[in-house]
PDB file of C-alpha atoms in Angstrom:
ATOM      1  CA  MET A   1     -42.023   8.162   7.549  1.00 51.00           C
ATOM      2  CA  VAL A   2     -38.980   6.052   6.247  1.00 48.00           C
ATOM      3  CA  GLN A   3     -36.824   7.787   9.390  1.00 53.00           C
ATOM      4  CA  THR A   4     -39.674   7.588  12.330  1.00 58.00           C
ATOM      5  CA  GLN A   5     -40.334   4.366  11.211  1.00 64.00           C
ATOM      6  CA  ASN A   6     -39.675   0.994  11.088  1.00 68.00           C
ATOM      7  CA  CYS A   7     -39.502  -1.501   7.622  1.00 59.00           C
ATOM      8  CA  ARG A   8     -42.135  -3.330   8.940  1.00 64.00           C
ATOM      9  CA  GLU A   9     -44.741  -0.795  10.034  1.00 69.00           C
ATOM     10  CA  ILE A  10     -43.573   0.343   6.960  1.00 64.00           C
ATOM     11  CA  TYR A  11     -44.565  -2.361   5.157  1.00 59.00           C
ATOM     12  CA  THR A  12     -47.691  -3.006   6.271  1.00 66.00           C
ATOM     13  CA  ASN A  13     -49.137   0.358   6.427  1.00 67.00           C
ATOM     14  CA  LEU A  14     -48.346   0.875   2.257  1.00 64.00           C
ATOM     15  CA  ALA A  15     -49.387  -2.620   1.717  1.00 62.00           C
ATOM     16  CA  LEU A  16     -53.139  -2.220   3.564  1.00 59.00           C
ATOM     17  CA  ASP A  17     -53.344   0.942   1.788  1.00 61.00           C
ATOM     18  CA  HIS A  18     -53.125  -0.740  -2.095  1.00 57.00           C
ATOM     19  CA  SER A  19     -51.143   1.992  -3.112  1.00 60.00           C
ATOM     20  CA  MET A  20     -49.534   0.644  -6.907  1.00 63.00           C
ATOM     21  CA  GLU A  21     -46.428   2.287  -4.505  1.00 64.00           C
ATOM     22  CA  ALA A  22     -46.847  -0.373  -2.255  1.00 64.00           C
ATOM     23  CA  PRO A  23     -42.914  -2.532  -2.180  1.00 63.00           C
ATOM     24  CA  ARG A  24     -42.711  -5.687  -3.910  1.00 63.00           C
ATOM     25  CA  ASP A  25     -41.413  -6.860   0.117  1.00 68.00           C
ATOM     26  CA  LEU A  26     -39.570  -6.529   3.257  1.00 63.00           C
ATOM     27  CA  LYS A  27     -36.354  -6.532   1.695  1.00 70.00           C
ATOM     28  CA  GLN A  28     -37.314  -3.327  -1.074  1.00 71.00           C
ATOM     29  CA  ILE A  29     -37.992  -1.491   2.020  1.00 66.00           C
ATOM     30  CA  GLN A  30     -34.905  -2.051   4.126  1.00 71.00           C
ATOM     31  CA  ASN A  31     -32.574  -1.580   0.718  1.00 73.00           C
ATOM     32  CA  PHE A  32     -33.364   1.839   0.825  1.00 73.00           C
ATOM     33  CA  LYS A  33     -33.379   3.305   4.583  1.00 70.00           C
ATOM     34  CA  TYR A  34     -29.624   1.149   4.088  1.00 72.00           C
ATOM     35  CA  ASN A  35     -28.931   3.636   0.909  1.00 74.00           C
ATOM     36  CA  GLU A  36     -31.048   7.007   2.357  1.00 72.00           C
ATOM     37  CA  LYS A  37     -28.686   6.128   5.532  1.00 69.00           C
ATOM     38  CA  LYS A  38     -25.433   5.946   2.738  1.00 66.00           C
ATOM     39  CA  ARG A  39     -26.538   9.441   1.307  1.00 66.00           C
ATOM     40  CA  GLU A  40     -26.822  11.279   5.089  1.00 60.00           C
ATOM     41  CA  ARG A  41     -22.881  10.298   5.884  1.00 54.00           C
ATOM     42  CA  PRO A  42     -20.922  10.152   2.556  1.00 47.00           C
ATOM     43  CA  HIS A  43     -18.097  10.770   3.949  1.00 45.00           C
ATOM     44  CA  GLN A  44     -18.453   7.315   5.416  1.00 44.00           C
ATOM     45  CA  GLN A  45     -18.295   5.555   2.424  1.00 45.00           C
ATOM     46  CA  LYS A  46     -14.084   4.027   1.223  1.00 47.00           C
ATOM     47  CA  ALA A  47     -12.298   5.915   3.957  1.00 46.00           C
ATOM     48  CA  SER A  48      -9.889   4.247   5.599  1.00 50.00           C
ATOM     49  CA  ASN A  49      -9.468   1.569   2.420  1.00 57.00           C
ATOM     50  CA  ASN A  50      -7.145   1.974   1.427  1.00 61.00           C
ATOM     51  CA  ALA A  51      -6.879  -1.506   0.300  1.00 63.00           C
ATOM     52  CA  ASP A  52      -6.781  -0.526  -3.428  1.00 62.00           C
ATOM     53  CA  ASP A  53      -4.005   2.129  -3.311  1.00 62.00           C
ATOM     54  CA  ILE A  54      -2.010   0.077  -2.238  1.00 63.00           C
ATOM     55  CA  GLN A  55      -2.759  -2.805  -4.618  1.00 65.00           C
ATOM     56  CA  THR A  56      -1.645  -0.230  -7.601  1.00 64.00           C
ATOM     57  CA  LEU A  57       1.811   1.034  -5.855  1.00 63.00           C
ATOM     58  CA  MET A  58       2.735  -2.930  -5.312  1.00 64.00           C
ATOM     59  CA  SER A  59       2.365  -3.715  -8.386  1.00 66.00           C
ATOM     60  CA  MET A  60       4.607  -0.721  -9.358  1.00 62.00           C
ATOM     61  CA  GLN A  61       7.382  -1.015  -7.478  1.00 60.00           C
ATOM     62  CA  HIS A  62       7.649  -4.806  -8.585  1.00 59.00           C
ATOM     63  CA  GLY A  63       7.361  -3.688 -12.212  1.00 61.00           C
ATOM     64  CA  HIS A  64       9.485  -0.650 -12.768  1.00 58.00           C
ATOM     65  CA  PRO A  65      12.778  -0.806 -12.208  1.00 55.00           C
ATOM     66  CA  PHE A  66      13.108   2.569 -10.854  1.00 52.00           C
ATOM     67  CA  ILE A  67      10.496   2.297  -7.694  1.00 54.00           C
ATOM     68  CA  LYS A  68      12.267   0.333  -5.359  1.00 54.00           C
ATOM     69  CA  GLU A  69      10.996   0.039  -1.296  1.00 55.00           C
ATOM     70  CA  ILE A  70       7.861   2.678  -0.563  1.00 55.00           C
ATOM     71  CA  VAL A  71       8.361   3.825   3.248  1.00 56.00           C
ATOM     72  CA  GLN A  72       5.470   5.438   5.023  1.00 56.00           C
ATOM     73  CA  HIS A  73       5.696   6.871   7.767  1.00 55.00           C
ATOM     74  CA  SER A  74       4.153   9.394  10.681  1.00 58.00           C
ATOM     75  CA  GLY A  75       6.255  12.750  10.344  1.00 60.00           C
ATOM     76  CA  LYS A  76      10.221  11.951   9.893  1.00 59.00           C
ATOM     77  CA  PRO A  77      11.351  11.913  13.434  1.00 62.00           C
ATOM     78  CA  LEU A  78      14.942  10.767  13.627  1.00 60.00           C
ATOM     79  CA  HIS A  79      14.933   7.277  15.585  1.00 64.00           C
ATOM     80  CA  HIS A  80      12.169   5.706  12.790  1.00 61.00           C
ATOM     81  CA  LEU A  81      14.962   7.001   9.784  1.00 62.00           C
ATOM     82  CA  GLN A  82      17.445   5.658  11.429  1.00 61.00           C
ATOM     83  CA  CYS A  83      15.907   2.468  12.174  1.00 63.00           C
ATOM     84  CA  PHE A  84      15.026   1.639   9.308  1.00 59.00           C
ATOM     85  CA  LEU A  85      18.729   2.430   6.973  1.00 62.00           C
ATOM     86  CA  ASP A  86      20.024   0.777   9.896  1.00 60.00           C
ATOM     87  CA  ASP A  87      18.309  -2.464   8.577  1.00 57.00           C
ATOM     88  CA  ILE A  88      19.200  -2.351   4.428  1.00 58.00           C
ATOM     89  CA  PRO A  89      21.331  -4.734   3.355  1.00 53.00           C
ATOM     90  CA  GLY A  90      24.909  -3.704   2.889  1.00 54.00           C
ATOM     91  CA  ALA A  91      24.068  -1.134   5.782  1.00 50.00           C
ATOM     92  CA  GLN A  92      27.827  -2.811   7.120  1.00 51.00           C
ATOM     93  CA  ILE A  93      29.495  -2.179   5.079  1.00 55.00           C
ATOM     94  CA  SER A  94      29.685   2.177   6.302  1.00 50.00           C
ATOM     95  CA  GLY A  95      28.399   3.141   2.776  1.00 47.00           C
ATOM     96  CA  LYS A  96      31.840   3.255   1.318  1.00 58.00           C
ATOM     97  CA  SER A  97      31.355   3.811  -2.317  1.00 68.00           C
ATOM     98  CA  LEU A  98      27.612   5.054  -1.744  1.00 76.00           C
ATOM     99  CA  VAL A  99      25.598   8.380  -2.928  1.00 80.00           C
ATOM    100  CA  PHE A 100      22.258   9.422  -0.906  1.00 79.00           C
ATOM    101  CA  GLY A 101      20.193  12.447  -2.731  1.00 78.00           C
ATOM    102  CA  SER A 102      17.884  13.899  -0.720  1.00 77.00           C
ATOM    103  CA  ASP A 103      15.730  16.936   0.219  1.00 77.00           C
ATOM    104  CA  GLU A 104      17.123  18.662   2.851  1.00 76.00           C
ATOM    105  CA  GLU A 105      16.051  17.149   5.681  1.00 76.00           C
ATOM    106  CA  LYS A 106      17.134  16.889   8.890  1.00 76.00           C
ATOM    107  CA  ALA A 107      16.473  14.121  10.664  1.00 77.00           C
ATOM    108  CA  LEU A 108      16.870  12.003   6.910  1.00 76.00           C
ATOM    109  CA  THR A 109      20.230  13.612   6.781  1.00 78.00           C
ATOM    110  CA  LYS A 110      21.440  12.901  10.159  1.00 79.00           C
ATOM    111  CA  ALA A 111      20.180   8.932   9.596  1.00 77.00           C
ATOM    112  CA  ILE A 112      22.090   8.881   6.650  1.00 77.00           C
ATOM    113  CA  GLN A 113      25.315  10.991   8.309  1.00 78.00           C
ATOM    114  CA  LYS A 114      24.926   7.614  11.830  1.00 78.00           C
ATOM    115  CA  CYS A 115      24.256   5.234   9.040  1.00 75.00           C
ATOM    116  CA  PHE A 116      26.274   5.595   6.572  1.00 77.00           C
ATOM    117  CA  PRO A 117      29.442   7.724   7.569  1.00 79.00           C
ATOM    118  CA  ASP A 118      31.800   7.137   4.697  1.00 76.00           C
ATOM    119  CA  SER A 119      29.268   7.346   2.180  1.00 78.00           C
ATOM    120  CA  GLN A 120      28.873  11.131   0.169  1.00 81.00           C
ATOM    121  CA  GLN A 121      25.408  12.802   0.288  1.00 83.00           C
ATOM    122  CA  ILE A 122      23.930  15.493  -2.077  1.00 86.00           C
ATOM    123  CA  LEU A 123      21.478  17.881  -1.258  1.00 86.00           C
ATOM    124  CA  CYS A 124      18.550  18.928  -4.517  1.00 85.00           C
ATOM    125  CA  THR A 125      19.641  22.507  -5.382  1.00 86.00           C
ATOM    126  CA  ARG A 126      16.198  23.455  -6.213  1.00 85.00           C
ATOM    127  CA  HIS A 127      14.642  22.461  -3.251  1.00 86.00           C
ATOM    128  CA  ILE A 128      17.181  24.410  -1.444  1.00 89.00           C
ATOM    129  CA  GLU A 129      16.176  26.784  -3.496  1.00 90.00           C
ATOM    130  CA  GLU A 130      13.321  26.636  -2.954  1.00 90.00           C
ATOM    131  CA  SER A 131      14.463  27.497   0.839  1.00 90.00           C
ATOM    132  CA  PHE A 132      15.856  30.754   0.172  1.00 93.00           C
ATOM    133  CA  LYS A 133      12.964  31.761  -1.700  1.00 93.00           C
ATOM    134  CA  ARG A 134      10.805  31.220   0.745  1.00 92.00           C
ATOM    135  CA  HIS A 135      13.098  32.849   3.944  1.00 92.00           C
ATOM    136  CA  LEU A 136      13.639  36.319   1.887  1.00 93.00           C
ATOM    137  CA  ARG A 137      10.002  36.355   1.725  1.00 92.00           C
ATOM    138  CA  GLU A 138       9.085  36.605   5.210  1.00 91.00           C
ATOM    139  CA  VAL A 139      11.825  38.274   5.470  1.00 90.00           C
ATOM    140  CA  ILE A 140      12.124  41.728   3.246  1.00 90.00           C
ATOM    141  CA  GLY A 141       9.394  40.158   0.131  1.00 89.00           C
ATOM    142  CA  GLU A 142       9.787  39.282  -2.624  1.00 87.00           C
ATOM    143  CA  LYS A 143       9.687  42.524  -4.147  1.00 89.00           C
ATOM    144  CA  ASP A 144      12.583  44.311  -2.652  1.00 90.00           C
ATOM    145  CA  PRO A 145      14.755  44.700  -5.370  1.00 89.00           C
ATOM    146  CA  ASN A 146      18.154  42.584  -2.806  1.00 92.00           C
ATOM    147  CA  TYR A 147      15.472  39.613  -3.037  1.00 92.00           C
ATOM    148  CA  ASN A 148      16.869  37.994  -6.441  1.00 93.00           C
ATOM    149  CA  THR A 149      20.019  39.741  -5.502  1.00 93.00           C
ATOM    150  CA  VAL A 150      20.634  37.663  -3.348  1.00 94.00           C
ATOM    151  CA  LEU A 151      19.778  34.183  -5.157  1.00 94.00           C
ATOM    152  CA  ASN A 152      21.392  35.083  -8.293  1.00 93.00           C
ATOM    153  CA  GLU A 153      25.057  35.982  -5.334  1.00 94.00           C
ATOM    154  CA  VAL A 154      24.360  32.674  -4.585  1.00 93.00           C
ATOM    155  CA  PHE A 155      22.289  30.523  -6.697  1.00 92.00           C
ATOM    156  CA  GLY A 156      23.521  32.357 -10.134  1.00 90.00           C
ATOM    157  CA  VAL A 157      25.811  31.646 -12.858  1.00 88.00           C
ATOM    158  CA  ASP A 158      28.982  33.465 -10.996  1.00 89.00           C
ATOM    159  CA  GLY A 159      27.055  32.914  -7.817  1.00 91.00           C
ATOM    160  CA  LEU A 160      28.712  31.368  -4.381  1.00 93.00           C
ATOM    161  CA  LEU A 161      27.319  28.117  -5.985  1.00 90.00           C
ATOM    162  CA  SER A 162      29.702  28.573  -9.165  1.00 90.00           C
ATOM    163  CA  SER A 163      33.308  28.576  -7.342  1.00 91.00           C
ATOM    164  CA  PRO A 164      35.975  27.667  -9.317  1.00 90.00           C
ATOM    165  CA  ASP A 165      37.510  26.109  -5.758  1.00 92.00           C
ATOM    166  CA  ASP A 166      37.186  26.066  -2.076  1.00 90.00           C
ATOM    167  CA  VAL A 167      39.213  28.664  -1.403  1.00 93.00           C
ATOM    168  CA  GLU A 168      37.272  31.229  -3.843  1.00 94.00           C
ATOM    169  CA  PHE A 169      34.153  29.041  -1.628  1.00 94.00           C
ATOM    170  CA  ASP A 170      34.974  30.505   1.280  1.00 94.00           C
ATOM    171  CA  LEU A 171      36.671  34.470   0.703  1.00 95.00           C
ATOM    172  CA  LYS A 172      32.475  35.538  -1.399  1.00 94.00           C
ATOM    173  CA  VAL A 173      31.213  33.027   1.964  1.00 94.00           C
ATOM    174  CA  MET A 174      33.003  36.100   3.451  1.00 95.00           C
ATOM    175  CA  GLU A 175      32.356  39.048   1.903  1.00 94.00           C
ATOM    176  CA  LEU A 176      28.222  37.997   1.266  1.00 94.00           C
ATOM    177  CA  GLU A 177      27.484  37.553   5.200  1.00 94.00           C
ATOM    178  CA  ALA A 178      29.326  41.072   5.715  1.00 93.00           C
ATOM    179  CA  LYS A 179      27.486  42.733   3.001  1.00 93.00           C
ATOM    180  CA  TYR A 180      24.378  40.727   4.349  1.00 93.00           C
ATOM    181  CA  GLU A 181      25.347  42.006   7.325  1.00 91.00           C
ATOM    182  CA  TYR A 182      24.162  45.479   6.317  1.00 91.00           C
ATOM    183  CA  SER A 183      21.467  45.410   3.264  1.00 92.00           C
ATOM    184  CA  VAL A 184      19.188  42.403   4.383  1.00 92.00           C
ATOM    185  CA  PRO A 185      20.256  42.010   8.290  1.00 91.00           C
ATOM    186  CA  ALA A 186      17.756  39.846   8.616  1.00 90.00           C
ATOM    187  CA  PHE A 187      18.347  37.260   6.414  1.00 92.00           C
ATOM    188  CA  GLN A 188      22.187  37.764   7.347  1.00 91.00           C
ATOM    189  CA  ARG A 189      21.788  34.733   9.977  1.00 92.00           C
ATOM    190  CA  TYR A 190      19.582  32.410   8.100  1.00 92.00           C
ATOM    191  CA  PHE A 191      22.552  32.323   4.516  1.00 94.00           C
ATOM    192  CA  SER A 192      25.395  32.639   7.449  1.00 93.00           C
ATOM    193  CA  SER A 193      24.106  28.667   8.732  1.00 91.00           C
ATOM    194  CA  SER A 194      23.137  27.713   5.143  1.00 91.00           C
ATOM    195  CA  THR A 195      27.178  28.052   4.005  1.00 92.00           C
ATOM    196  CA  SER A 196      27.858  25.258   5.501  1.00 90.00           C
ATOM    197  CA  SER A 197      25.285  22.616   3.766  1.00 88.00           C
ATOM    198  CA  LEU A 198      25.647  24.178   0.770  1.00 90.00           C
ATOM    199  CA  LYS A 199      29.405  23.973   0.236  1.00 91.00           C
ATOM    200  CA  ASN A 200      29.650  20.183   1.924  1.00 87.00           C
ATOM    201  CA  TYR A 201      26.442  19.103   0.145  1.00 87.00           C
ATOM    202  CA  VAL A 202      25.870  21.273  -2.906  1.00 88.00           C
ATOM    203  CA  TRP A 203      29.020  22.630  -3.868  1.00 89.00           C
ATOM    204  CA  GLU A 204      31.726  19.779  -3.514  1.00 88.00           C
ATOM    205  CA  PRO A 205      29.864  16.752  -4.932  1.00 85.00           C
ATOM    206  CA  PRO A 206      30.497  18.446  -8.072  1.00 84.00           C
ATOM    207  CA  GLN A 207      34.101  19.151  -7.840  1.00 85.00           C
ATOM    208  CA  LYS A 208      34.630  15.384  -6.646  1.00 81.00           C
ATOM    209  CA  ASP A 209      33.385  14.254  -9.590  1.00 80.00           C
ATOM    210  CA  ILE A 210      30.548  12.056  -7.283  1.00 77.00           C
ATOM    211  CA  ALA A 211      27.390  13.924  -8.925  1.00 72.00           C
ATOM    212  CA  PRO A 212      25.880  16.324 -11.610  1.00 68.00           C
ATOM    213  CA  ILE A 213      26.344  20.424 -11.013  1.00 66.00           C
ATOM    214  CA  ASN A 214      23.831  21.506  -9.361  1.00 72.00           C
ATOM    215  CA  TRP A 215      22.131  18.083  -8.687  1.00 75.00           C
ATOM    216  CA  LYS A 216      17.959  18.303  -8.695  1.00 76.00           C
ATOM    217  CA  ASN A 217      15.891  14.734  -7.546  1.00 72.00           C
ATOM    218  CA  ASN A 218      13.515  15.612 -10.778  1.00 67.00           C
ATOM    219  CA  SER A 219      12.951  12.317 -10.594  1.00 58.00           C
ATOM    220  CA  CYS A 220      11.850  11.738  -7.505  1.00 61.00           C
ATOM    221  CA  GLU A 221       9.745  14.279  -7.964  1.00 62.00           C
ATOM    222  CA  SER A 222       7.982  13.033 -11.151  1.00 60.00           C
ATOM    223  CA  MET A 223       7.244   9.232 -10.274  1.00 60.00           C
ATOM    224  CA  ASN A 224       5.525  11.395  -6.385  1.00 64.00           C
ATOM    225  CA  ASN A 225       3.631  12.998  -8.939  1.00 65.00           C
ATOM    226  CA  ILE A 226       2.497   9.672 -11.454  1.00 63.00           C
ATOM    227  CA  LEU A 227       2.529   7.312  -8.197  1.00 66.00           C
ATOM    228  CA  LYS A 228      -0.572   9.698  -7.031  1.00 67.00           C
ATOM    229  CA  LEU A 229      -2.716  10.187 -10.753  1.00 68.00           C
ATOM    230  CA  SER A 230      -2.138   6.220 -10.412  1.00 66.00           C
ATOM    231  CA  THR A 231      -4.008   6.491  -7.596  1.00 65.00           C
ATOM    232  CA  ASN A 232      -6.276   9.305  -8.178  1.00 70.00           C
ATOM    233  CA  TRP A 233      -4.861  10.650  -4.647  1.00 67.00           C
ATOM    234  CA  LYS A 234      -6.984  13.584  -3.289  1.00 68.00           C
ATOM    235  CA  ALA A 235      -6.013  15.006  -0.310  1.00 64.00           C
ATOM    236  CA  PRO A 236      -8.538  14.382   2.034  1.00 59.00           C
ATOM    237  CA  GLY A 237     -10.299  17.021   4.280  1.00 59.00           C
ATOM    238  CA  PRO A 238     -10.188  17.296   8.051  1.00 55.00           C
ATOM    239  CA  TYR A 239     -13.279  15.080   8.483  1.00 49.00           C
ATOM    240  CA  ARG A 240     -11.079  12.164   6.950  1.00 53.00           C
ATOM    241  CA  GLN A 241      -8.071  13.803   8.598  1.00 49.00           C
ATOM    242  CA  THR A 242      -9.588  13.506  12.028  1.00 49.00           C
ATOM    243  CA  THR A 243     -11.622   9.432  11.954  1.00 49.00           C
ATOM    244  CA  GLN A 244      -7.935   8.397  10.680  1.00 48.00           C
ATOM    245  CA  ASN A 245      -6.168   9.020  13.708  1.00 47.00           C
ATOM    246  CA  CYS A 246      -6.625   5.040  15.542  1.00 43.00           C
ATOM    247  CA  SER A 247      -4.345   2.518  16.285  1.00 41.00           C
ATOM    248  CA  ILE A 248      -4.429  -1.178  15.849  1.00 38.00           C
ATOM    249  CA  THR A 249      -2.638  -3.099  18.214  1.00 38.00           C
ATOM    250  CA  ILE A 250      -1.856  -6.480  16.841  1.00 39.00           C
ATOM    251  CA  SER A 251       0.511  -9.041  18.794  1.00 38.00           C
ATOM    252  CA  ARG A 252       3.586  -7.106  20.274  1.00 38.00           C
ATOM    253  CA  TYR A 253       3.498  -4.960  17.863  1.00 39.00           C
ATOM    254  CA  THR A 254       1.271  -1.379  17.029  1.00 39.00           C
ATOM    255  CA  THR A 255       0.334   0.028  13.968  1.00 38.00           C
ATOM    256  CA  SER A 256      -0.876   3.825  13.792  1.00 38.00           C
ATOM    257  CA  ILE A 257      -2.175   5.255  11.367  1.00 37.00           C
ATOM    258  CA  THR A 258      -1.362   9.285  12.435  1.00 39.00           C
ATOM    259  CA  TRP A 259      -2.188  11.033   8.871  1.00 39.00           C
ATOM    260  CA  PRO A 260      -4.018   9.642   5.719  1.00 41.00           C
ATOM    261  CA  GLY A 261      -1.225   7.239   3.467  1.00 41.00           C
ATOM    262  CA  GLU A 262       1.107   7.393   6.511  1.00 40.00           C
ATOM    263  CA  LEU A 263       2.063   4.098   8.326  1.00 37.00           C
ATOM    264  CA  CYS A 264       3.991   3.953  11.538  1.00 37.00           C
ATOM    265  CA  VAL A 265       4.702   0.225  13.069  1.00 37.00           C
ATOM    266  CA  GLY A 266       6.744   0.085  16.023  1.00 36.00           C
ATOM    267  CA  SER A 267       7.709  -2.560  18.664  1.00 34.00           C
ATOM    268  CA  LEU A 268       5.809  -2.779  21.913  1.00 32.00           C
ATOM    269  CA  GLY A 269       8.487  -4.670  24.511  1.00 33.00           C
TER     270      GLY A 269
END
């Protein structure tokens, strides 16, 4: 009856029956129908309203000495990152005496190189090791005896990253490339393409006392988890991901919510 009749018809019928369960007034029927509709569409409750989360993050940002600017963007395009880095105060000094630590995100590392050509970059050892593990699992599998052998030869105590000087490092690279060509040929190409990053951004910084040996960005990862816990962040389901694919045009700028929690602001011309 609630679904097929309007509020006034329902109220009139129940009032005429002198039912003990009859509503007090028309407003009570309207509230009941409204709540029924909300229960039928639970996914629309609090949809696309991240104001409380953003306020919490902003409060933490201004009150915590570790957290600085929080930038949200869609994807990781080079031009977005480069545009943001160019606007950082002090970018005009070409990044002298600056050290940037990050994961091995190609767009991010290229943007840093373009905006701060004289700065020093370091990469998280843990993330690079995880990338090696993932690639090895794909090409040979985790149960293959070469899986642990390769990891020890690169990241172990006497591995490639423990080389005492650059000559020893280059010699080990040549030895391992020749070895992997026969023992794990499917992995050899990936290893060869990774040696430049390993040397320049993982092995070299500790040799120059720029960063601690095997630097890891665990502090940033921990803070990321703290932010998620403080806002009770949950990965949204497919419905919310779909409904958040929208664009809002304001004056000369367009703000696109292209993925849950990611904001991209760009000029229209």
